[in-house]
Coordinates of C-alpha atoms and ligand atoms in Angstrom, one line a residue:
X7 CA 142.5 79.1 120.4
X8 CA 140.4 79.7 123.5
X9 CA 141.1 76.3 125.8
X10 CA 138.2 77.4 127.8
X11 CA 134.7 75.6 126.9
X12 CA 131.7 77.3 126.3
X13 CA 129.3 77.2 128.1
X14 CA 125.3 76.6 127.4
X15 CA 122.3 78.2 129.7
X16 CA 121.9 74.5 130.9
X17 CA 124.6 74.6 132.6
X18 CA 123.6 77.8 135.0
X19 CA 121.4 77.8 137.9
X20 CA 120.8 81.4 139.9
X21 CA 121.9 81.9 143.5
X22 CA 118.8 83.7 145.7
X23 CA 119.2 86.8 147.0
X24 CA 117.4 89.2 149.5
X25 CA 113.7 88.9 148.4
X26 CA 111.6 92.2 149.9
X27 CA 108.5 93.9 149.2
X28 CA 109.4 95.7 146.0
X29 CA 110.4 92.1 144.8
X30 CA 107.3 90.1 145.5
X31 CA 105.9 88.7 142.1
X32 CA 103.2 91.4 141.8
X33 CA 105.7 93.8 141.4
X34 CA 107.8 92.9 139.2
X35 CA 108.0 94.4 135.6
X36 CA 109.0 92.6 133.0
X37 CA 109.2 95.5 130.6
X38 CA 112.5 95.9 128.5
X39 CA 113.8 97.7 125.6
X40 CA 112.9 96.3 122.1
X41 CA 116.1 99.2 120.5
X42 CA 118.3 101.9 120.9
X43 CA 115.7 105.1 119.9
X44 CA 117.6 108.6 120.2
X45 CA 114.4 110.1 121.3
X46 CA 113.0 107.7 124.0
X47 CA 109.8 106.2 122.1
X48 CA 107.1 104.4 124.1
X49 CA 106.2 101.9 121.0
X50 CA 109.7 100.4 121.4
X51 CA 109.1 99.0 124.4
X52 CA 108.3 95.0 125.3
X53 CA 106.5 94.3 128.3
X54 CA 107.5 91.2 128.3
X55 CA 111.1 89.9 127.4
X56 CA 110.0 87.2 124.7
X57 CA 109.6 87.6 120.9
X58 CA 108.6 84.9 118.0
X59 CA 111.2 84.1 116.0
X60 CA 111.2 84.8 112.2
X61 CA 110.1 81.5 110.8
X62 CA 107.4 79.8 108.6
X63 CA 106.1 77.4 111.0
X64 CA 106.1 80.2 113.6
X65 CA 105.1 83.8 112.8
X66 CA 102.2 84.6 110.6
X67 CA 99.8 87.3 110.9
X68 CA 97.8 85.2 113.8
X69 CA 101.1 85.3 116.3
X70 CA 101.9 88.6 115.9
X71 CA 98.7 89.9 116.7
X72 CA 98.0 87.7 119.7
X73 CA 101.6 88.1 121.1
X74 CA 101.4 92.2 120.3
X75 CA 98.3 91.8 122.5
X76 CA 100.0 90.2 125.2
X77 CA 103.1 92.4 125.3
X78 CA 105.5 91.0 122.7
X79 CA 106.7 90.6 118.5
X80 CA 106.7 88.3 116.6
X81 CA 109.1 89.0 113.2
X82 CA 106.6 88.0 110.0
X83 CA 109.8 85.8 107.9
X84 CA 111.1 86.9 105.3
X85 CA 110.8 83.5 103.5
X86 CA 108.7 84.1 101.1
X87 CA 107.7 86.8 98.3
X88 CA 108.0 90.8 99.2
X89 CA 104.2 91.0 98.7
X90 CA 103.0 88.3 100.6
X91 CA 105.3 89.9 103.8
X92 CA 104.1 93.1 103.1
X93 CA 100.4 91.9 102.6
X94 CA 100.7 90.0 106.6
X95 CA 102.3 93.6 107.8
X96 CA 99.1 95.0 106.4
X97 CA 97.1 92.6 108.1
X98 CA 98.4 93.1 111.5
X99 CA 97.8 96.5 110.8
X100 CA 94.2 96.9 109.4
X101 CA 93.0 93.9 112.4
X102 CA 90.9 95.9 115.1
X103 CA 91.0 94.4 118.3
X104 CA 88.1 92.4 118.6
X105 CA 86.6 93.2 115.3
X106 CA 86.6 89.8 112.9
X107 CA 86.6 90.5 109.1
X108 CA 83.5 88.1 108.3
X109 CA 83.5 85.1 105.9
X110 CA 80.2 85.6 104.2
X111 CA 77.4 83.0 102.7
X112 CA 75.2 83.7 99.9
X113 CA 71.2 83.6 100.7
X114 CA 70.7 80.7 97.7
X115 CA 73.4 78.7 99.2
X116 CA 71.9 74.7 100.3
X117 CA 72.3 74.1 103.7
X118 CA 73.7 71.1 103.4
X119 CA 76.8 73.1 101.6
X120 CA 77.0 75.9 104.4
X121 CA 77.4 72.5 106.6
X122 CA 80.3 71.2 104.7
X123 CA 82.0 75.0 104.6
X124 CA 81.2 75.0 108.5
X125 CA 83.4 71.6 109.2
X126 CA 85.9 72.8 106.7
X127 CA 86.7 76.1 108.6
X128 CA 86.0 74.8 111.9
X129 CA 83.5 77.9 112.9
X130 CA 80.3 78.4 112.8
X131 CA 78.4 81.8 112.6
X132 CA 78.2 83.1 108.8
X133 CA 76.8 86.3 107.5
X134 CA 75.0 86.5 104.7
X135 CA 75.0 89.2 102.0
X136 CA 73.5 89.9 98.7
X137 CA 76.0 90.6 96.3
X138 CA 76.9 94.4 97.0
X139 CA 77.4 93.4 100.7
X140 CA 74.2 94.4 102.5
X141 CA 73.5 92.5 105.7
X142 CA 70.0 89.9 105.0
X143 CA 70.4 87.8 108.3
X144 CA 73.1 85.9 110.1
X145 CA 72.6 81.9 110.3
X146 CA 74.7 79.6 112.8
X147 CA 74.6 76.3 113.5
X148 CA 71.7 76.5 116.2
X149 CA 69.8 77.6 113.2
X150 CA 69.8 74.1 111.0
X151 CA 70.1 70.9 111.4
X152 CA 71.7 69.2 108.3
X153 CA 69.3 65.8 108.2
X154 CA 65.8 68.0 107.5
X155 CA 67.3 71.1 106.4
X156 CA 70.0 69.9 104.1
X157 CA 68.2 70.6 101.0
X158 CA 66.6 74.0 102.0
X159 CA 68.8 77.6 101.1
X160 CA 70.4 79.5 103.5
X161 CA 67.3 82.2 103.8
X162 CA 64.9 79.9 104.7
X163 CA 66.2 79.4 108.1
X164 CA 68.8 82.4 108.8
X165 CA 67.7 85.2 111.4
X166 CA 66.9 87.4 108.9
X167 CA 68.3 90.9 109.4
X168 CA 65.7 92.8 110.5
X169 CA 65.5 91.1 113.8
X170 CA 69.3 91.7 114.4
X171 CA 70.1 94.2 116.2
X172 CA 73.6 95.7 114.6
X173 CA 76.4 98.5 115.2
X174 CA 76.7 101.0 112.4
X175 CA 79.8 102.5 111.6
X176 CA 81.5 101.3 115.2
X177 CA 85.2 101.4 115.4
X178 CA 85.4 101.0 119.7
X179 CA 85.2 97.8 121.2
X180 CA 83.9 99.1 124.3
X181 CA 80.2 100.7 122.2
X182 CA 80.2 97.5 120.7
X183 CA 80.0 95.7 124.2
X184 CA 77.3 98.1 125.6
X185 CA 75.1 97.3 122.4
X186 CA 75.8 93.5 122.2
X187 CA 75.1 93.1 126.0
X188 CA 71.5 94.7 125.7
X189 CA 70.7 91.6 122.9
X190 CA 70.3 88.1 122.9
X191 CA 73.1 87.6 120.3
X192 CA 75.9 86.0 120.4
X193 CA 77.7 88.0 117.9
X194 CA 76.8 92.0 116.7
X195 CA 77.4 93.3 112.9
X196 CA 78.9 96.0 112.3
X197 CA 78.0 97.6 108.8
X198 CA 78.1 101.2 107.2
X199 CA 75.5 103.5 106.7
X200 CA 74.4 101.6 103.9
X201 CA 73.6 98.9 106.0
X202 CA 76.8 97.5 104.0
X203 CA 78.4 94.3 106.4
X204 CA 81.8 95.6 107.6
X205 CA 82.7 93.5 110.5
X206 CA 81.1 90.9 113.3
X207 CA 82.0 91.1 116.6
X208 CA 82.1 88.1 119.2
X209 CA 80.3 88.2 122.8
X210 CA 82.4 85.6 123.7
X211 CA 85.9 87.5 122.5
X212 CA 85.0 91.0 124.4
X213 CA 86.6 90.0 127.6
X214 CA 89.5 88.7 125.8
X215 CA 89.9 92.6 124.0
X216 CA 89.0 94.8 127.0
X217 CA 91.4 93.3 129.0
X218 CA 95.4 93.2 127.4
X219 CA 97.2 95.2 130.0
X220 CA 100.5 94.6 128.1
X221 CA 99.6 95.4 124.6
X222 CA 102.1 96.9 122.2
X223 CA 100.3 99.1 119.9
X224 CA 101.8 102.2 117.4
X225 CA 101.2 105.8 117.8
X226 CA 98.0 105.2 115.8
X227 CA 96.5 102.7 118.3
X228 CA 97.5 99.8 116.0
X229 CA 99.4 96.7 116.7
X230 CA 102.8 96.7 116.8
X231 CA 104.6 94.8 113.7
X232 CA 107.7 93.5 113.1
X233 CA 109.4 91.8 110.6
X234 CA 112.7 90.3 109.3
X235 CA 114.3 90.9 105.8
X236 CA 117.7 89.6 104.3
X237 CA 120.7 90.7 102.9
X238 CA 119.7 90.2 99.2
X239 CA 116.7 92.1 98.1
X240 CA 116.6 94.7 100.7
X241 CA 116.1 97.5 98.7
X242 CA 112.7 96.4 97.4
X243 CA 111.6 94.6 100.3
X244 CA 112.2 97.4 103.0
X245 CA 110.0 100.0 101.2
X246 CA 107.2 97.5 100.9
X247 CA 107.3 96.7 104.4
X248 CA 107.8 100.4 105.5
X249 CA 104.5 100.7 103.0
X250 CA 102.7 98.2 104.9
X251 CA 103.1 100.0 108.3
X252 CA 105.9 97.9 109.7
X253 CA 107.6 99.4 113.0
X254 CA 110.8 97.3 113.4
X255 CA 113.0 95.2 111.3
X256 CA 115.9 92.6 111.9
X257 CA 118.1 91.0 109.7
X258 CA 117.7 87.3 109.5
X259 CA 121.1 85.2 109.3
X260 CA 123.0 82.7 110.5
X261 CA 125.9 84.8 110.7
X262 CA 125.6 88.4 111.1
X263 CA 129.3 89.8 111.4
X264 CA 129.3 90.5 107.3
X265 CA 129.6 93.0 105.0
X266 CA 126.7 92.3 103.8
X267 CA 125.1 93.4 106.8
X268 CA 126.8 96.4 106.9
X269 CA 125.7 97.5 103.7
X270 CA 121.8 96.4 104.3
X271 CA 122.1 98.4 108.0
X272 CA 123.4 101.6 106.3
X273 CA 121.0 101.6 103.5
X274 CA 118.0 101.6 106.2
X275 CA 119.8 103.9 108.4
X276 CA 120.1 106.6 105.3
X277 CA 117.0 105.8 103.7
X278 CA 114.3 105.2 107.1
X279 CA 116.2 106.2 110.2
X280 CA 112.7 106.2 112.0
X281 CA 112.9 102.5 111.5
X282 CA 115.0 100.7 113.8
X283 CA 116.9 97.4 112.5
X284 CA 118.1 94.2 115.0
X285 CA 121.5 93.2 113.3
X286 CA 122.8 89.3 113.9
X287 CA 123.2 86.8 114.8
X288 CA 126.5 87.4 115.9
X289 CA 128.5 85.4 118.9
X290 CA 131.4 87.2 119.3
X291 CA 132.0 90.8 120.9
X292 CA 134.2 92.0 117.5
X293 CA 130.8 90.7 116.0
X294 CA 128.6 93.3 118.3
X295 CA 130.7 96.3 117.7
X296 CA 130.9 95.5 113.9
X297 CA 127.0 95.8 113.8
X298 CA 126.7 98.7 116.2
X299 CA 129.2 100.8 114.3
X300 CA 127.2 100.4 111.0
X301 CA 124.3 101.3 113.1
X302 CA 122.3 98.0 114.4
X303 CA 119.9 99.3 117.7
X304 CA 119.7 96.3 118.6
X305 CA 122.0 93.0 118.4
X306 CA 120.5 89.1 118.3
X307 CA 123.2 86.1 119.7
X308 CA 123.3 82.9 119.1
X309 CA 124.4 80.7 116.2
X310 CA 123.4 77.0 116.0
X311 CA 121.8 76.5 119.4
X312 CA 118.4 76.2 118.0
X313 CA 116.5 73.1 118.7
X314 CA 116.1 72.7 114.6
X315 CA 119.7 74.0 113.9
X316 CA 122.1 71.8 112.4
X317 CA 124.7 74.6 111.5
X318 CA 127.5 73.6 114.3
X319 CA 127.5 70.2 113.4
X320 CA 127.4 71.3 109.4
X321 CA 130.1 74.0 109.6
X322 CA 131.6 73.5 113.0
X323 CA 130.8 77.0 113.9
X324 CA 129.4 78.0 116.9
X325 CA 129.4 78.8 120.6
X326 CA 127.2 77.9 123.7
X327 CA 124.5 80.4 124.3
X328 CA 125.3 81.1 127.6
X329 CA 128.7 82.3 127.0
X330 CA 128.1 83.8 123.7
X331 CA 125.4 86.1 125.7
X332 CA 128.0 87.0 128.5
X333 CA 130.9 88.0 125.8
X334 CA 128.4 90.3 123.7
X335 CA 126.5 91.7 127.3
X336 CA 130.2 93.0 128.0
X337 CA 130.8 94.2 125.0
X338 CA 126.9 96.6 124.7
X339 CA 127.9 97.8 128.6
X340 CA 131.5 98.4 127.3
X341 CA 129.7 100.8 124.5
X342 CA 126.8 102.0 126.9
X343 CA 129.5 103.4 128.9
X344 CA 131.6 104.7 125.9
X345 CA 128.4 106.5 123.9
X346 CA 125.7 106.5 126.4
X347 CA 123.6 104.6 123.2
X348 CA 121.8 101.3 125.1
X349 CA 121.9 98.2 122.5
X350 CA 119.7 95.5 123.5
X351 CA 120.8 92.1 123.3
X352 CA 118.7 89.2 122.1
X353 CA 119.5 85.7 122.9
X354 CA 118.2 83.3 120.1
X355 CA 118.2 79.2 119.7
X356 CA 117.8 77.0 122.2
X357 CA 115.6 78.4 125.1
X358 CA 113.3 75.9 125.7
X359 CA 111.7 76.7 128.9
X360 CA 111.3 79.6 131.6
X361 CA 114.3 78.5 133.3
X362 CA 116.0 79.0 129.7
X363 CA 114.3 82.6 129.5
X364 CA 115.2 83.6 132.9
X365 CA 119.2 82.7 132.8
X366 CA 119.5 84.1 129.7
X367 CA 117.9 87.3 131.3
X368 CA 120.4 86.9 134.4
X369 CA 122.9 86.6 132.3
X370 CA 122.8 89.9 130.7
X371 CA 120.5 89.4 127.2
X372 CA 117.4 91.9 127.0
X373 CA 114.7 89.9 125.6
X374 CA 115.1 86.6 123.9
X375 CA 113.8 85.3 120.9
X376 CA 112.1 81.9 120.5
X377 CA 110.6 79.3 118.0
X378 CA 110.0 75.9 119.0
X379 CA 108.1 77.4 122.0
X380 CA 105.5 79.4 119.3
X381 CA 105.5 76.5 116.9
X382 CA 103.6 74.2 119.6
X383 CA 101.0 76.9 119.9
X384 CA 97.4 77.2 118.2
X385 CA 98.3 80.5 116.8
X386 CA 101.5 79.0 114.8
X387 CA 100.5 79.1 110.9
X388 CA 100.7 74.9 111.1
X389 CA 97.9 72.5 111.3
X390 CA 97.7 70.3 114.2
X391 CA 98.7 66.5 113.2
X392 CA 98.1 63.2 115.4
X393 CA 101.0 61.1 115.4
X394 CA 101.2 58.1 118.2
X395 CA 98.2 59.3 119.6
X396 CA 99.9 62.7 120.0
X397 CA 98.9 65.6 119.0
X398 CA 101.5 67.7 117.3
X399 CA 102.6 70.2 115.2
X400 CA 105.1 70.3 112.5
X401 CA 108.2 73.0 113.3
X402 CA 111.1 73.1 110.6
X403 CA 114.4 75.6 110.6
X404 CA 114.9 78.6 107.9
X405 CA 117.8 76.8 106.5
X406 CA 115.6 73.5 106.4
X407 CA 115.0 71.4 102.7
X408 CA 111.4 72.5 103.3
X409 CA 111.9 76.3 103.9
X410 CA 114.1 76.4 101.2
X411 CA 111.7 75.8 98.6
X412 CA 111.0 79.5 99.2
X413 CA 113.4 80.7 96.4
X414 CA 115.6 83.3 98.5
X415 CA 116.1 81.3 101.8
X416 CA 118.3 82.7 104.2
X417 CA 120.9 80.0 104.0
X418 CA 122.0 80.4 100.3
X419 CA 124.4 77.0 99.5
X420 CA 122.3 74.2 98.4
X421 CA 124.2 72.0 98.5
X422 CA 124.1 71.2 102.3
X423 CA 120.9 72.1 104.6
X424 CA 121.5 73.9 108.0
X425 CA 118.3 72.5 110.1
X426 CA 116.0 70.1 110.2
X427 CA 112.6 69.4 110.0
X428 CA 110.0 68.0 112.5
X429 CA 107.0 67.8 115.2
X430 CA 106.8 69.3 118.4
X431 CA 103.9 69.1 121.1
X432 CA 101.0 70.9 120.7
X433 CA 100.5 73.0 123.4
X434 CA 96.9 75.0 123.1
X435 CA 96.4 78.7 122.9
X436 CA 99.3 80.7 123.7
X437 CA 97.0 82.7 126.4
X438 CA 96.5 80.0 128.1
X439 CA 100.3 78.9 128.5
X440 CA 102.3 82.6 128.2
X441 CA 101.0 83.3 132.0
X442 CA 103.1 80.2 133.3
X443 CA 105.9 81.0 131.9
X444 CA 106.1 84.3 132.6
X445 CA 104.9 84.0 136.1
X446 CA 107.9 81.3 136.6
X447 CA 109.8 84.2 135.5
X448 CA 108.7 86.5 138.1
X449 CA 109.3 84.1 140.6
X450 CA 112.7 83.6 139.9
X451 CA 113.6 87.3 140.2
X452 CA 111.7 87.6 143.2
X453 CA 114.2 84.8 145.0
X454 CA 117.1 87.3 143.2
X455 CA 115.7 89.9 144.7
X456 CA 115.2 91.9 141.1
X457 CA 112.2 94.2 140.5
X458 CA 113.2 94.4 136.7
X459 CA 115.3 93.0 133.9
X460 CA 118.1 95.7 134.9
X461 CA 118.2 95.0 138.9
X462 CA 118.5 91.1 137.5
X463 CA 121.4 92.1 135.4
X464 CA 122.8 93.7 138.4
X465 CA 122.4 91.7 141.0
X466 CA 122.1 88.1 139.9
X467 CA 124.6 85.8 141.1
X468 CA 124.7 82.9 138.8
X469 CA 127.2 79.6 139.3
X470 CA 127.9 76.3 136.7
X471 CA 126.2 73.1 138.1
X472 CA 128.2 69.6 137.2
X473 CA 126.1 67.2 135.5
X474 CA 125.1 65.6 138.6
X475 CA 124.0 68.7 140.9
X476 CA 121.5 69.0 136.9
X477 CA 120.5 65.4 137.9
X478 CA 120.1 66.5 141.8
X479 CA 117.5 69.1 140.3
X480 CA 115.2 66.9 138.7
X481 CA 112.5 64.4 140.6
X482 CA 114.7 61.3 141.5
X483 CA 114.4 58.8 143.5
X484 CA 110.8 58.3 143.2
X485 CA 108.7 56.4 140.9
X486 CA 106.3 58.9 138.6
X487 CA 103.6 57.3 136.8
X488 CA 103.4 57.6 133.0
X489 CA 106.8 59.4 133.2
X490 CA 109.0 58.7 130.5
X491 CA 111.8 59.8 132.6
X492 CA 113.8 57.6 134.3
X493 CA 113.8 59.3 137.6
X494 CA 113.9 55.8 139.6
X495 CA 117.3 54.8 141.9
X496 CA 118.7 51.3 142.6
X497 CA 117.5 51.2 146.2
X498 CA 114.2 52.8 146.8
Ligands
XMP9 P1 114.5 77.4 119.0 O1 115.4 76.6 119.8 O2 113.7 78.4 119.8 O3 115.4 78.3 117.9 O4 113.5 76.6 118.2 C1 114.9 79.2 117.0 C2 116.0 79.9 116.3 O5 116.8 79.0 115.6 C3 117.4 79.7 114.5 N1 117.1 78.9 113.2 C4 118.0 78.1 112.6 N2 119.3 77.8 112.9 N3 119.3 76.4 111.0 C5 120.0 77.0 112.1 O6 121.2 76.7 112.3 C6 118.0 76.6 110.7 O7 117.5 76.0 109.8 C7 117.3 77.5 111.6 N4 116.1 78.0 111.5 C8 116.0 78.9 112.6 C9 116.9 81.1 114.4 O8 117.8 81.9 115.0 C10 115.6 81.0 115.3 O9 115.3 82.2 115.9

C-alpha cells in the first residue's frame, strides 16, 4: 500500500531559473526523440514534443498530414478495419505537399447541380474532364450565377482549357509557384503528357507549403506516418500497414504491462525491426522495464487521466499523471544508464493546456500525447455542430459505446464502457492555434533557463501548489465580463 497520494500535473507549478541568451525564446528547440533507433535516424525525430492521439474523433488522414507538416504525429486508430487503416497510411503517403487530388465535374453537368455539389462540399473550384480524364476547362463560382445560369451545362460557362495555362507532369511545389504566379489564376492543373488532369494546385495554399520549417517527412521526402495497432490481429494488420508505408507503430491499450504485449512487441521486433513500436500505457516502473525488455523504443504513461476516460472510476485503477510520469522517467534513466539505449517516455490523458504540456516536459516525459486538444480542431475527422449557440465538435474515448461499434475496440468487455462521449470547443485550424501553444512553451523554458527538452529535464525545479496558491494563480479579485468564472471576492 503506498500511503503517499499521487499526484496530477495540476498540482505542479515550475520554479524560474537563470534565463540567458542561449535561453531566450528564439532559441529554444523543441526537438525530441520520437524512439530508441540503434543507428541514430533523422526521421525519428519530433520537432515539437506533441502527438495526436490514436482516436476516431481525432486522427484521420487530414491531422496527420497537417501535424507531420508542422513537426509532429498523429497515430491513424486502429478502430476500424485493417484496410481502411492501411488505405489512410497510403494516403498520407501518396499526398504531395501542396498538390490537391481534384474532385472533377462532367461538361453536361446543369449548373444548377454543380451549385448544389459546391454547398455540399463547401469548395468551390471544379475541374472538368471528359471521361478518360483530359482537362476541357476549369469552372468556379465566379463563373455562374445559379438564378440565370441554373439551367445551362457546365461547358457553357467554364474557362475552357485552352485558355488555362497548366503544369505538365510537375511534381515540385516550387515550378508550380513560378508558373502559377506568371497567370491570372487562382489555381494551376497539373496533367500528364496526355493532357490527362492529375492534380490542381492552389495560389492561395503555396505560402502555406513553401514554408513548414518543422516538417517530418521519410527518407523518400514523404510525410511521416504513424499509426496504432492492438494486441489481437497484429499479425495481419502490421504487414498491411508496413505495405502502406507506415514508419512508426504503438500499441493502443489501456493497460500495457501484459503478456499480450509482449508477444505483439516481439513479433514486430523479429518480423520488421526497421519499424519501431511505442509500448503502453503503463504507470508503473515494473510496467516500463516489462515493455523495454520485450523490446518497446519507446513507452506511453498514463491510465485514466484522459478528459473522456472513465477507467479509474470503472475499475479503480489508476494513478495521477504527474507521478505516474516521475516513477517511469526514473525508471528509462535507470536503464539509459544501465544499456546506454534512450526510451522515450510519452505522457498521455489529461493535458489540457500548455501549462499541461510543459510540466509534463519538466517533469521528465519526452513528448506527450493528446486528444481533446486535436478533437476541437478543423482538421479532426468530425463535423462541426452548434449547440447553445456554440460551436462545437463531438470527441468520444476508444473504449466509448460509440467507438465500440467498431467490432475489435480496444477495450474488449462489453459489458461495462471505459469513456464517454461528448463535445468540446471548436477551436479553428490547428495552424492557427499550435503557435500559441508552443510559444507558451518556449516561454516557460526560457524563465527555466532550458534551451531544450533535456536541459529542462535537468534543470527544472518544480514544487506542489495547495489548492489555494492554484486559486492565487488565476485572475481574482476582479470582475471579467462574460466570464463564466467566478473570479469575484467578498470585498472588492
Ligand atoms: P485527452 O485528455 O487528451 O486524453 O483527451 C486522450 C487519451 O485518453 C485515452 N483514452 C481513453 N481512456 N477510456 C479511457 O480510459 C477511453 O475510452 C479512452 N479513449 C482514449 C488515450 O490514452 C488517449 O490518448
Amino acid at each position: 500500500i503506498h500511503l503517499e497520494p499521487s499526484r496530477t500535473l495540476m498540482e505542479f507549478r515550475l520554479l524560474p531559473g537563470l534565463t540567458t541568451e542561449q535561453t531566450l525564446i528564439h532559441n529554444i528547440s523543441l526537438r525530441t526523440p520520437m524512439a530508441y533507433q540503434e543507428e541514430e535516424d533523422s526521421k525519428y525525430y519530433l520537432n515539437i514534443p506533441i502527438v495526436a492521439a490514436a482516436m476516431q474523433s481525432v486522427s484521420g488522414v487530414k491531422m496527420a498530414i497537417e501535424l507531420a507538416k508542422l513537426g509532429g504525429t498523429a497515430f491513424i486508430y486502429c478502430s476500424q478495419p485493417i484496410e481502411s487503416q492501411a488505405e489512410m497510411i497510403r494516403q498520407i503517403k501518396r499526398y504531395k505537399a501542396g498538390f490537391v487530388p481534384p474532385e472533377t465535374v462532367s461538361p453536361d453537368m446543369l449548373i444548377r447541380d454543380l451549385y448544389e455539389l459546391t454547398r455540399q462540399r463547401g469548395y468551390n473550384t471544379f475541374p472538368v474532364v471528359d471521361e478518360q480524364k483530359h482537362l476541357l476547362g476549369i469552372i468556379t463560382k465566379n463563373d455562374y450565377d445559379v438564378k440565370p445560369h441554373g439551367d445551362l451545362t457546365v461547358k457553357e460557362r467554364m474557362i475552357p482549357r485552352k485558355e488555362l495555362t497548366v503544369g505538365v507532369n510537375i511534381d515540385n511545389i516550387k515550378q508550380a509557384n513560378t508558373l502559377l504566379r506568371e497567370t491570372h489564376q487562382s489555381v494551376l492543373p497539373i496533367v500528364d503528357e496526355q493532357d490527362r488532369l492529375l492534380f490542381l494546385v492552389f495560389r492561395k495554399d503555396i505560402r502555406n507549403h513553401l514554408d513548414n520549417p518543422h516538417e517530418i517527412l521519410d527518407e523518400h521526402k514523404r510525410y511521416f506516418a504513424s499509426a496504432a495497432i492492438n494486441t489481437h490481429d497484429y499479425m495481419e494488420r502490421v504487414p498491411a500497414l508496413v505495405e502502406a508505408g507506415v514508419d512508426f507503430l504503438a500499441i493502443d491499450s489501456s493497460d500495457g504491462h501484459s503478456v499480450f504485449q509482449q508477444k505483439t512487441l516481439e513479433w514486430v521486433r523479429e518480423h520488421y525491426p526497421h519499424i519501431p513500436v511505442m509500448g503502453g500505457n503503463i504507470i508503473t516502473e515494473d510496467g516500463f522495464d516489462f515493455l523495454v525488455e520485450h523490446g518497446a523504443r519507446a513507452v506511453k504513461v498514463g491510465m485514466g487521466s484522459g478528459s473522456i476516460c472513465i477507467t479509474q472510476e470503472q475499475k479503480g485503477t489508476g494513478r495521477g499523471l504527474a507521478t505516474a510520469i516521475i516513477k517511469v522517467a526514473e525508471a528509462r534513466d535507470r536503464y539509459f544508464k544501465k544499456s546506454g539505449r534512450y526510451i522515450p517516455i510519452v505522457a498521455d490523458g489529461g493535458i489540457v493546456n500548455s501549462k499541461d504540456i510543459v510540466i509534463a516536459l519538466a517533469l521528465g516525459a519526452d513528448y506527450v500525447m493528446m486528444g481533446r486538444y486535436f478533437a476541437r480542431m478543423d482538421e479532426s475527422p468530425t463535423e462541426k455542430v452548434t449547440i447553445h449557440n456554440r460551436v462545437m465538435k463531438p470527441y468520444w474515448g476508444e473504449g466509448s459505446a460509440r467507438a465500440r461499434e467498431w467490432k475489435e475496440a480496444r477495450y474488449h468487455q462489453l459489458i461495462f464502457v471505459e469513456g464517454v462521449e461528448g463535445f468540446v470547443q471548436y477551436a479553428g485550424k490547428l495552424r492557427d492555434n499550435l503557435p500559441e501553444t508552443l510559444a507558451k512553451i518556449k516561454a516557460a523554458m526560457s524563465s527555466v533557463g532550458a534551451a531544450n527538452i533535456r536541459e529542462l529535464h535537468e534543470k527544472a525545479e518544480l514544487e506542489v501548489v495547495s489548492a489555494l496558491s492554484i486559486r492565487e494563480g488565476k485572475a481574482h479579485d476582479i470582475y471579467l465580463p462574460g466570464s463564466e468564472n467566478d473570479y469575484t471576492a467578498i470585498d472588492w
